């Protein structure tokens, strides 16, 4: 380590030697930095889980345009869309296919455990509306009451889910009907349900007798190859006369859903606040660690200043310490934070996880703030006469 | 070896006054001092405790700002000097503190190396060898890799002397450098300072109460209540 830092900084690695000299304090400083990182990483992981969970169902489908009711802020909420608008859209020369998407919540009492399955009803005869990995077993949904069930649903044992297949279907009771799971999909628990289920629109309507085939929750459209999405959207907005219908690109609908979950839903606001608190507490801890360290060595720095060493030299020492503390504190922080998230994911079946970008951002932020803290802590040194500090 | 060329006198002080505190608590610690020290000499600065010796020494070393008067070192005026110029000047001094003020995380050799590496473009190997040589000269050749905590007070003081001298300073300012040393070590340091004055033109001003050093000094400055007596 000494050689590496000497090579990097081209001088004695004073920062590292200072830290190493008092192992107890060094360990305490690293613990502080690690704790700060755990706080931020866990909060980010929780925040990220909401984003992942919110957009997860969008990944089940393939579409270019989605038509939704005015109050349909997310995929799973809002009013219905009259089927006639799908037919109207199909009159557009660039619209190749249209499908009504039905959404409802199916509670399953599994041996005393309530499992709420967010259920999508689709037209199994149009496989191009579902993602490629779901297409293989799609035709099996044509048998009434057949379903594809979420093998990662909260409350469904993994080994039991793994055994589900066309040759070994699993039957269960829900909404007074016997449903047969003939295949599985990969979803996972979200904040609005314990998992997902895919059924044919006919099965959906039998599960929800109050719903009508003429009024799906959303209309999905596929365009002809090479069609301009924006131009098609403009034409559809002009030709569909119902005021307030949301006619959006599918990707835009997904992004707006996520934004709504983050900024309008209490969970999103709470998680965002959690990240903010985590970052603030983390910053305070790192600032405290660096300022304490600099204060401990201020007299030694003053001696070096008296010998003719100048501000860039001390800045170099602070950067060196910040790098060592930031990096060595980050690694256990990352390990502990990841461990906590894995545990939480196991318990809740929520997709708690960190992205590489988050990890890199927290590492860079830790080192950067550690440097800033060190610079602030050494500001006395810049301007004071050495004898004022000796 | 020919010494560096700079104007005589090396230290030129005129009308120097210094105060501590402010308003009612203000104390006048240096009163209208004026003196000149030539190149290569060893001058002892003596006086009772609280007479202003250390304050004068730290002002000359650029460790305190000049409040009033003129202090010219190596031809440069310290009053109003810029921070960058002051750093540059400090690299040309060797300052031996009353307490050794060694860096506790660095070994004896590393501490002394800091006295060399403060000058630009000095290779690590050269600094390491110079530090080892300086410590050997002061009888610490076998303690190169010891931390200050593992050395005695006298040994640490000798490390501090080595650190101050290893960079071939043009001026050495020393605040009781031999106070923690036994007789032989103290004489060793004084002889070294005298030799540097003779061979390299190093000018030394040192605060001392040691009569043995006074006997070997080229000149003596006596401070009393902040005023110069001789």
XYZ file of C-alpha atoms in Angstrom:
620
model
C 0.000 0.000 0.000
C 2.813 2.393 0.944
C 4.617 1.703 -2.339
C 1.436 2.097 -4.363
C 0.598 5.444 -2.766
C 4.208 6.595 -3.036
C 4.037 5.781 -6.726
C 0.723 7.615 -7.157
C 1.661 10.757 -5.232
C 5.405 10.784 -5.907
C 6.262 11.416 -2.252
C 6.188 9.749 1.126
C 2.613 8.506 1.684
C 2.215 10.624 4.802
C -1.580 10.322 4.867
C -1.435 6.534 4.814
C 1.386 6.429 7.385
C -0.640 8.686 9.679
C -3.709 6.496 9.399
C -1.767 3.275 9.864
C 0.036 4.474 12.951
C -3.062 4.318 15.132
C -4.913 1.144 14.085
C -7.733 1.671 16.583
C -8.565 5.127 15.294
C -8.072 4.004 11.725
C -10.568 1.191 12.268
C -13.000 3.633 13.894
C -12.677 6.010 10.937
C -13.210 3.183 8.469
C -16.238 2.029 10.450
C -17.630 5.552 10.267
C -17.168 5.744 6.509
C -18.550 2.219 6.071
C -21.582 3.115 8.179
C -22.198 6.202 6.064
C -21.985 4.082 2.925
C -24.350 1.447 4.314
C -26.898 4.147 5.073
C -26.782 5.602 1.591
C -26.537 2.294 -0.265
C -29.445 0.692 1.589
C -31.648 3.725 1.013
C -30.685 3.773 -2.660
C -31.377 0.044 -2.913
C -34.838 0.564 -1.422
C -35.487 3.498 -3.729
C -34.276 1.462 -6.680
C -36.573 -1.411 -5.772
C -39.540 0.874 -6.255
C -38.318 1.847 -9.708
C -37.642 -1.753 -10.676
C -40.998 -2.917 -9.325
C -42.877 -0.058 -10.981
C -41.600 -0.771 -14.476
C -41.445 -4.550 -14.147
C -44.879 -5.293 -15.706
C -44.081 -3.080 -18.687
C -41.440 -5.643 -19.538
C -44.102 -8.333 -20.040
C -45.470 -6.569 -23.096
C -44.301 -5.256 -26.427
C -46.033 -2.183 -27.795
C -45.323 1.098 -29.517
C -48.291 3.113 -28.286
C -50.568 2.814 -25.275
C -53.988 4.423 -24.932
C -55.157 4.851 -21.352
C -57.872 6.624 -19.423
C -57.270 10.164 -18.208
C -56.732 9.042 -14.608
C -54.543 6.040 -15.453
C -51.332 7.286 -13.880
C -49.913 3.786 -13.672
C -50.431 0.492 -15.469
C -52.553 -0.868 -12.641
C -54.841 2.018 -11.832
C -57.339 4.296 -13.542
C -60.509 3.941 -15.574
C -61.199 2.005 -18.739
C -60.818 2.753 -22.423
C -63.664 2.080 -24.840
C -62.694 -0.674 -27.286
C -64.028 1.486 -30.116
C -60.920 3.662 -29.846
C -58.755 0.646 -30.557
C -60.781 0.045 -33.721
C -60.482 3.729 -34.563
C -56.691 3.504 -34.092
C -56.484 0.429 -36.329
C -57.885 2.587 -39.133
C -54.613 4.495 -39.132
C -52.375 3.271 -41.965
C -49.345 2.876 -39.701
C -51.102 0.942 -36.909
C -50.602 -2.771 -37.575
C -52.161 -4.395 -34.505
C -54.223 -3.482 -31.482
C -54.969 -5.331 -28.258
C -57.023 -4.562 -25.210
C -55.105 -5.045 -21.940
C -57.148 -5.879 -18.880
C -55.768 -5.377 -15.391
C -57.166 -6.602 -12.098
C -56.141 -7.868 -8.696
C -56.754 -11.554 -7.922
C -56.393 -12.533 -4.263
C -55.319 -16.089 -3.615
C -55.733 -17.565 -0.181
C -52.957 -20.103 -0.177
C -53.246 -22.174 2.984
C -53.935 -19.086 5.047
C -51.453 -16.879 3.216
C -52.994 -14.109 1.159
C -51.228 -13.654 -2.151
C -52.421 -10.733 -4.239
C -51.693 -11.313 -7.891
C -51.784 -8.372 -10.270
C -53.461 -10.048 -13.221
C -53.250 -9.068 -16.874
C -55.816 -10.307 -19.402
C -54.518 -10.448 -22.968
C -55.428 -11.759 -26.384
C -53.284 -14.915 -26.609
C -53.736 -14.986 -30.372
C -51.535 -11.916 -30.731
C -48.194 -13.146 -29.365
C -46.303 -10.093 -30.686
C -47.839 -8.101 -27.802
C -45.969 -10.098 -25.184
C -42.222 -10.238 -24.674
C -40.334 -13.023 -26.400
C -39.726 -15.136 -23.286
C -43.483 -15.368 -22.633
C -44.518 -16.277 -26.156
C -43.621 -19.953 -25.975
C -46.396 -20.956 -23.581
C -48.838 -18.261 -24.591
C -51.153 -20.536 -26.555
C -51.689 -22.648 -23.449
C -53.713 -19.738 -22.092
C -56.424 -20.428 -24.643
C -57.728 -23.155 -22.336
C -60.194 -21.416 -20.056
C -58.870 -20.725 -16.531
C -55.288 -21.473 -17.512
C -52.775 -18.993 -16.146
C -49.095 -18.117 -16.169
C -48.182 -17.459 -12.563
C -45.312 -15.471 -11.104
C -42.706 -17.945 -9.868
C -41.190 -15.163 -7.721
C -44.462 -14.130 -6.130
C -44.274 -13.293 -2.455
C -45.748 -16.186 -0.446
C -45.257 -18.811 -3.153
C -42.505 -21.262 -2.178
C -39.741 -21.261 -4.784
C -39.504 -25.053 -4.996
C -43.243 -25.293 -5.543
C -43.114 -22.602 -8.222
C -40.186 -24.319 -9.923
C -42.246 -27.463 -10.421
C -44.998 -25.708 -12.374
C -45.106 -26.507 -16.094
C -47.344 -27.849 -18.822
C -46.605 -31.404 -17.671
C -47.064 -30.579 -14.006
C -49.682 -27.845 -13.707
C -50.729 -26.452 -10.348
C -54.380 -25.759 -9.597
C -55.591 -23.283 -7.030
C -58.786 -21.499 -6.031
C -59.218 -17.806 -6.576
C -62.276 -15.619 -6.982
C -64.465 -18.730 -6.672
C -62.856 -20.398 -9.643
C -60.301 -23.099 -10.085
C -57.329 -21.744 -11.949
C -54.586 -23.882 -13.415
C -51.067 -22.584 -13.598
C -49.551 -24.141 -16.718
C -46.477 -21.975 -16.934
C -44.613 -19.317 -15.029
C -43.214 -15.862 -15.561
C -40.603 -13.931 -13.631
C -41.989 -10.888 -11.846
C -41.630 -10.614 -8.101
C -43.382 -8.721 -5.386
C -44.041 -5.062 -5.810
C -45.520 -2.352 -3.643
C -49.035 -2.914 -5.036
C -49.142 -6.697 -5.076
C -47.314 -9.899 -4.248
C -46.699 -10.953 -7.821
C -48.155 -11.148 -11.305
C -50.388 -13.443 -13.324
C -51.053 -13.570 -17.053
C -54.377 -14.921 -18.349
C -56.385 -14.775 -21.557
C -58.890 -11.953 -21.812
C -61.678 -14.531 -21.654
C -60.371 -16.013 -18.419
C -59.943 -12.472 -17.087
C -63.556 -11.627 -17.849
C -64.707 -14.801 -16.115
C -62.668 -13.822 -13.060
C -64.150 -10.331 -13.167
C -67.743 -10.787 -14.315
C -68.436 -7.107 -13.834
C -65.935 -6.155 -16.494
C -66.770 -5.903 -20.175
C -64.743 -6.964 -23.161
C -65.661 -3.609 -24.668
C -63.768 -1.696 -21.999
C -60.185 -2.821 -21.376
C -57.937 -0.891 -19.002
C -55.487 0.040 -21.734
C -55.168 -0.374 -25.471
C -51.796 -1.472 -26.812
C -50.851 -0.751 -30.414
C -48.063 -2.098 -32.605
C -47.045 -0.033 -35.608
C -45.892 -1.172 -38.998
C -42.147 -1.477 -39.436
C -40.564 1.900 -40.099
C -43.575 3.896 -38.956
C -42.929 7.194 -37.195
C -44.277 6.916 -33.646
C -44.590 10.668 -33.058
C -46.371 11.282 -36.341
C -48.741 8.390 -35.631
C -49.419 9.732 -32.160
C -50.318 13.125 -33.648
C -52.748 11.522 -36.068
C -54.326 9.352 -33.365
C -54.756 12.322 -31.038
C -56.529 14.129 -33.853
C -58.726 11.219 -34.871
C -59.757 9.926 -31.443
C -62.323 12.364 -30.288
C -62.700 11.384 -26.611
C -61.330 14.225 -24.504
C -58.753 13.336 -21.897
C -57.635 9.947 -23.188
C -53.893 9.549 -22.749
C -52.370 8.507 -26.041
C -48.668 8.020 -25.427
C -45.686 6.133 -26.684
C -45.354 2.953 -24.615
C -41.910 4.021 -23.344
C -43.300 7.404 -22.318
C -46.127 5.731 -20.416
C -43.545 3.620 -18.587
C -41.435 6.683 -17.720
C -44.475 8.669 -16.559
C -45.627 5.745 -14.420
C -42.228 5.629 -12.734
C -42.207 9.384 -12.207
C -45.688 9.222 -10.711
C -44.633 6.457 -8.310
C -41.587 8.415 -7.227
C -43.131 11.826 -6.767
C -46.846 11.355 -6.112
C -47.107 8.083 -4.228
C -46.384 8.242 -0.467
C -43.958 5.317 -0.776
C -41.945 7.146 -3.434
C -41.794 10.353 -1.416
C -40.862 8.448 1.757
C -38.123 6.509 -0.036
C -36.810 9.688 -1.638
C -36.718 11.304 1.780
C -34.937 8.229 3.118
C -32.219 8.614 0.507
C -31.899 12.305 1.378
C -31.590 11.552 5.106
C -29.127 8.742 4.370
C -26.969 11.022 2.254
C -27.067 13.834 4.837
C -26.184 11.533 7.747
C -23.486 9.912 5.615
C -22.006 13.302 4.781
C -21.986 14.336 8.439
C -20.233 11.096 9.431
C -17.583 11.441 6.713
C -17.057 15.111 7.543
C -16.619 14.217 11.219
C -14.125 11.456 10.419
C -11.976 13.668 8.180
C -12.084 16.777 10.349
C -11.132 14.757 13.428
C -8.213 13.228 11.571
C -6.969 16.568 10.260
C -7.343 18.197 13.693
C -5.191 15.438 15.171
C -2.366 16.202 12.774
C -2.673 19.971 12.558
C 0.435 20.531 14.684
C 2.488 18.234 12.479
C 1.193 19.973 9.370
C 2.097 23.337 10.914
C 5.653 22.099 11.407
C 5.822 21.071 7.761
C 4.419 24.455 6.761
C 7.155 26.099 8.825
C 9.680 24.101 6.806
C 8.328 25.524 3.565
C 5.687 23.015 2.499
C 2.726 24.774 0.923
C -1.012 24.358 0.369
C -0.859 21.884 -2.570
C 1.316 19.574 -0.464
C -1.238 19.474 2.374
C -4.046 19.144 -0.126
C -2.221 16.097 -1.466
C -2.083 14.537 2.001
C -5.790 15.187 2.517
C -6.630 13.696 -0.875
C -4.500 10.673 -0.049
C -6.279 10.137 3.278
C -9.657 10.691 1.653
C -8.858 8.098 -1.010
C -7.693 5.548 1.549
C -10.614 6.118 3.922
C -13.118 6.420 1.094
C -12.003 3.256 -0.663
C -11.243 1.059 2.335
C -14.390 2.247 4.117
C -16.485 1.763 1.008
C -15.691 -1.925 0.541
C -17.092 -3.135 3.896
C -19.913 -0.613 3.494
C -20.775 -2.104 0.121
C -20.574 -5.648 1.479
C -22.775 -4.833 4.488
C -25.220 -2.765 2.423
C -25.555 -5.499 -0.195
C -26.022 -8.082 2.543
C -28.802 -6.061 4.134
C -30.533 -5.584 0.773
C -30.258 -9.294 -0.063
C -31.753 -10.136 3.304
C -34.567 -7.614 2.836
C -35.222 -8.929 -0.672
C -35.403 -12.457 0.689
C -37.886 -11.452 3.376
C -40.111 -9.174 1.262
C -39.626 -10.557 -2.289
C -39.111 -6.958 -3.369
C -36.365 -6.335 -5.929
C -33.918 -4.636 -3.547
C -30.691 -4.291 -5.461
C -27.988 -1.830 -6.368
C -27.046 -0.883 -9.878
C -23.371 -0.478 -10.893
C -24.086 3.214 -11.473
C -25.349 3.611 -7.912
C -22.300 1.833 -6.509
C -19.919 3.945 -8.587
C -21.761 7.139 -7.685
C -21.646 6.408 -3.960
C -17.933 5.539 -4.147
C -17.114 8.682 -6.101
C -19.350 10.767 -3.820
C -17.691 9.312 -0.729
C -14.179 10.091 -1.913
C -15.160 13.508 -3.249
C -16.890 14.521 -0.043
C -14.062 13.110 2.036
C -11.685 15.336 0.069
C -13.951 18.362 0.515
C -14.201 17.649 4.230
C -10.449 17.412 4.481
C -9.996 20.650 2.571
C -12.461 22.431 4.851
C -10.729 20.974 7.901
C -7.313 22.176 6.743
C -8.481 25.683 5.826
C -6.995 27.023 9.081
C -3.659 25.786 7.859
C -3.840 27.733 4.604
C -3.989 31.134 6.243
C -2.564 30.746 9.744
C 1.022 31.399 10.709
C 2.610 28.125 11.738
C 3.216 29.419 15.265
C -0.535 29.934 15.728
C -0.963 26.165 15.364
C 2.186 24.880 17.043
C 32.470 24.209 -1.412
C 31.582 27.737 -2.359
C 28.578 29.124 -0.526
C 25.585 30.639 -2.295
C 25.838 34.284 -3.232
C 23.534 36.634 -1.383
C 23.998 40.128 0.014
C 25.527 40.660 3.425
C 24.150 40.968 6.001
C 22.148 37.799 5.811
C 19.792 38.915 8.569
C 18.975 42.625 8.791
C 16.430 43.714 11.385
C 15.371 47.342 11.886
C 12.713 48.934 14.090
C 11.097 45.588 14.870
C 8.187 45.729 17.303
C 5.778 42.976 18.197
C 2.723 42.775 20.382
C 0.581 39.961 21.717
C -3.119 40.375 22.545
C -5.238 43.395 21.776
C -6.438 46.605 23.440
C -6.297 46.367 27.253
C -4.618 42.973 27.264
C -2.026 43.962 24.669
C 1.576 43.203 25.612
C 4.596 44.720 23.906
C 7.043 41.821 23.598
C 9.653 43.140 21.159
C 10.664 46.798 21.333
C 12.304 48.564 18.457
C 14.888 45.860 17.752
C 17.636 46.408 15.252
C 20.649 44.229 14.416
C 22.514 42.671 11.528
C 24.051 39.208 11.323
C 26.798 38.461 8.813
C 27.074 35.391 6.667
C 28.601 32.301 8.226
C 28.493 33.406 11.849
C 27.065 31.619 14.860
C 25.183 34.066 17.070
C 23.723 33.195 20.447
C 20.489 34.825 21.536
C 20.126 34.933 25.280
C 17.795 36.440 27.810
C 15.514 35.572 30.664
C 12.417 33.541 30.144
C 9.729 35.739 28.593
C 12.196 38.252 27.242
C 11.040 37.629 23.660
C 13.759 35.279 22.364
C 11.452 32.658 20.904
C 9.145 35.310 19.489
C 12.052 36.980 17.708
C 13.284 33.656 16.397
C 9.887 32.663 15.021
C 9.471 36.050 13.333
C 12.860 35.635 11.687
C 11.837 32.147 10.613
C 8.700 33.479 8.936
C 6.538 31.545 11.385
C 4.898 34.734 12.653
C 3.941 37.801 10.663
C 6.012 40.950 11.053
C 3.685 43.464 12.699
C 5.904 46.528 12.652
C 9.403 47.221 11.399
C 11.637 45.637 8.851
C 13.102 42.137 8.702
C 15.244 41.371 5.688
C 16.475 37.803 5.272
C 18.729 36.849 2.392
C 17.820 40.194 0.856
C 14.047 39.595 1.054
C 11.754 41.773 3.156
C 9.474 39.684 5.376
C 7.092 42.517 6.209
C 4.236 42.102 3.724
C 5.802 39.125 1.991
C 3.416 37.001 -0.096
C 2.574 33.454 1.132
C 4.260 31.853 -1.861
C 7.444 33.901 -1.418
C 7.388 33.070 2.287
C 7.162 29.334 1.547
C 10.091 29.717 -0.843
C 12.132 31.525 1.804
C 11.316 28.954 4.483
C 12.856 26.291 2.279
C 16.138 28.166 2.578
C 16.015 28.101 6.400
C 16.550 25.337 8.865
C 14.387 25.759 11.945
C 15.045 23.744 15.073
C 12.111 23.961 17.438
C 12.306 23.948 21.203
C 10.198 20.812 21.185
C 11.465 18.519 18.450
C 8.129 18.708 16.546
C 8.864 15.551 14.628
C 6.131 13.913 12.626
C 5.001 11.038 14.825
C 4.015 8.790 11.927
C 7.338 9.038 10.143
C 10.548 7.246 11.012
C 13.695 9.168 11.904
C 14.933 8.855 8.346
C 11.579 9.849 6.858
C 11.402 12.894 9.131
C 14.830 13.984 7.975
C 13.924 13.265 4.360
C 11.139 15.839 4.714
C 13.882 18.408 5.212
C 15.326 17.503 1.818
C 12.173 16.823 -0.153
C 10.827 20.282 0.589
C 13.110 21.458 -2.179
C 11.854 20.777 -5.696
C 13.112 17.977 -7.902
C 14.994 15.990 -5.281
C 14.981 12.279 -6.070
C 13.810 9.886 -3.354
C 17.082 7.946 -3.383
C 19.101 11.094 -2.937
C 16.876 12.278 -0.098
C 17.055 8.857 1.572
C 20.855 8.771 1.398
C 21.209 12.363 2.565
C 18.906 11.691 5.508
C 20.845 8.584 6.501
C 24.130 10.467 6.266
C 22.854 13.352 8.401
C 21.590 10.960 11.063
C 24.880 9.064 11.069
C 26.732 12.330 11.602
C 24.612 12.899 14.692
C 25.149 9.391 16.001
C 21.808 7.940 15.001
C 22.938 5.683 12.164
C 21.464 2.670 13.911
C 18.048 4.256 14.582
C 17.083 5.238 11.040
C 13.817 3.344 10.951
C 12.604 4.112 14.440
C 9.492 6.178 15.042
C 9.908 9.210 17.338
C 7.883 7.421 20.006
C 10.644 4.812 20.231
C 13.474 7.332 20.605
C 14.600 9.245 23.686
C 14.093 13.000 23.988
C 17.733 13.626 23.145
C 17.627 11.324 20.152
C 14.510 13.026 18.859
C 16.178 16.391 19.274
C 19.117 15.160 17.198
C 16.711 13.958 14.524
C 15.191 17.447 14.524
C 18.666 18.952 14.128
C 19.385 16.596 11.240
C 16.070 17.547 9.615
C 16.935 21.241 9.879
C 20.449 20.858 8.499
C 20.072 18.159 5.846
C 18.810 20.528 3.166
C 21.913 22.756 3.384
C 20.020 25.781 4.705
C 21.448 29.250 4.329
C 20.152 30.263 7.741
C 19.648 28.050 10.777
C 17.333 29.311 13.496
C 17.428 27.164 16.582
C 15.402 27.465 19.763
C 17.429 25.837 22.513
C 18.562 22.975 20.286
C 20.791 21.415 22.907
C 18.482 21.657 25.908
C 17.585 17.972 25.754
C 21.104 16.798 24.870
C 23.924 15.526 27.012
C 27.228 17.406 26.976
C 28.843 15.374 24.212
C 25.817 15.488 21.929
C 25.371 19.219 22.534
C 28.971 19.909 21.593
C 28.615 17.677 18.557
C 25.685 19.811 17.352
C 27.478 23.107 18.034
C 30.590 21.902 16.242
C 28.471 20.864 13.292
C 26.847 24.299 13.142
C 30.234 26.002 13.362
C 31.594 23.764 10.628
C 28.631 24.547 8.365
C 29.250 28.243 8.942
C 32.869 27.918 7.996
C 32.460 25.636 5.004
C 29.106 26.593 3.558
C 28.499 30.063 4.925
C 25.497 28.918 6.956
C 24.396 31.652 9.338
C 23.134 30.415 12.695
C 21.103 32.224 15.316
C 20.343 30.110 18.306
C 18.567 30.662 21.569
C 20.485 29.128 24.438
C 21.137 29.227 28.138
C 24.138 26.929 27.778
C 27.385 28.672 28.748
C 29.415 26.132 26.751
C 27.726 27.330 23.566
C 28.175 30.985 24.480
C 31.937 30.377 24.619
C 31.894 29.157 21.037
C 29.533 31.801 19.630
C 30.858 34.466 17.275
C 28.449 37.009 18.723
C 25.835 37.222 21.477
C 22.526 39.101 21.397
C 20.970 39.718 24.800
C 17.246 40.444 25.101
C 15.669 41.950 28.177
C 11.957 42.709 28.292
C 11.890 42.775 24.525
C 14.778 45.186 24.112
C 18.232 44.398 22.816
C 21.028 45.106 25.308
C 24.118 44.316 23.296
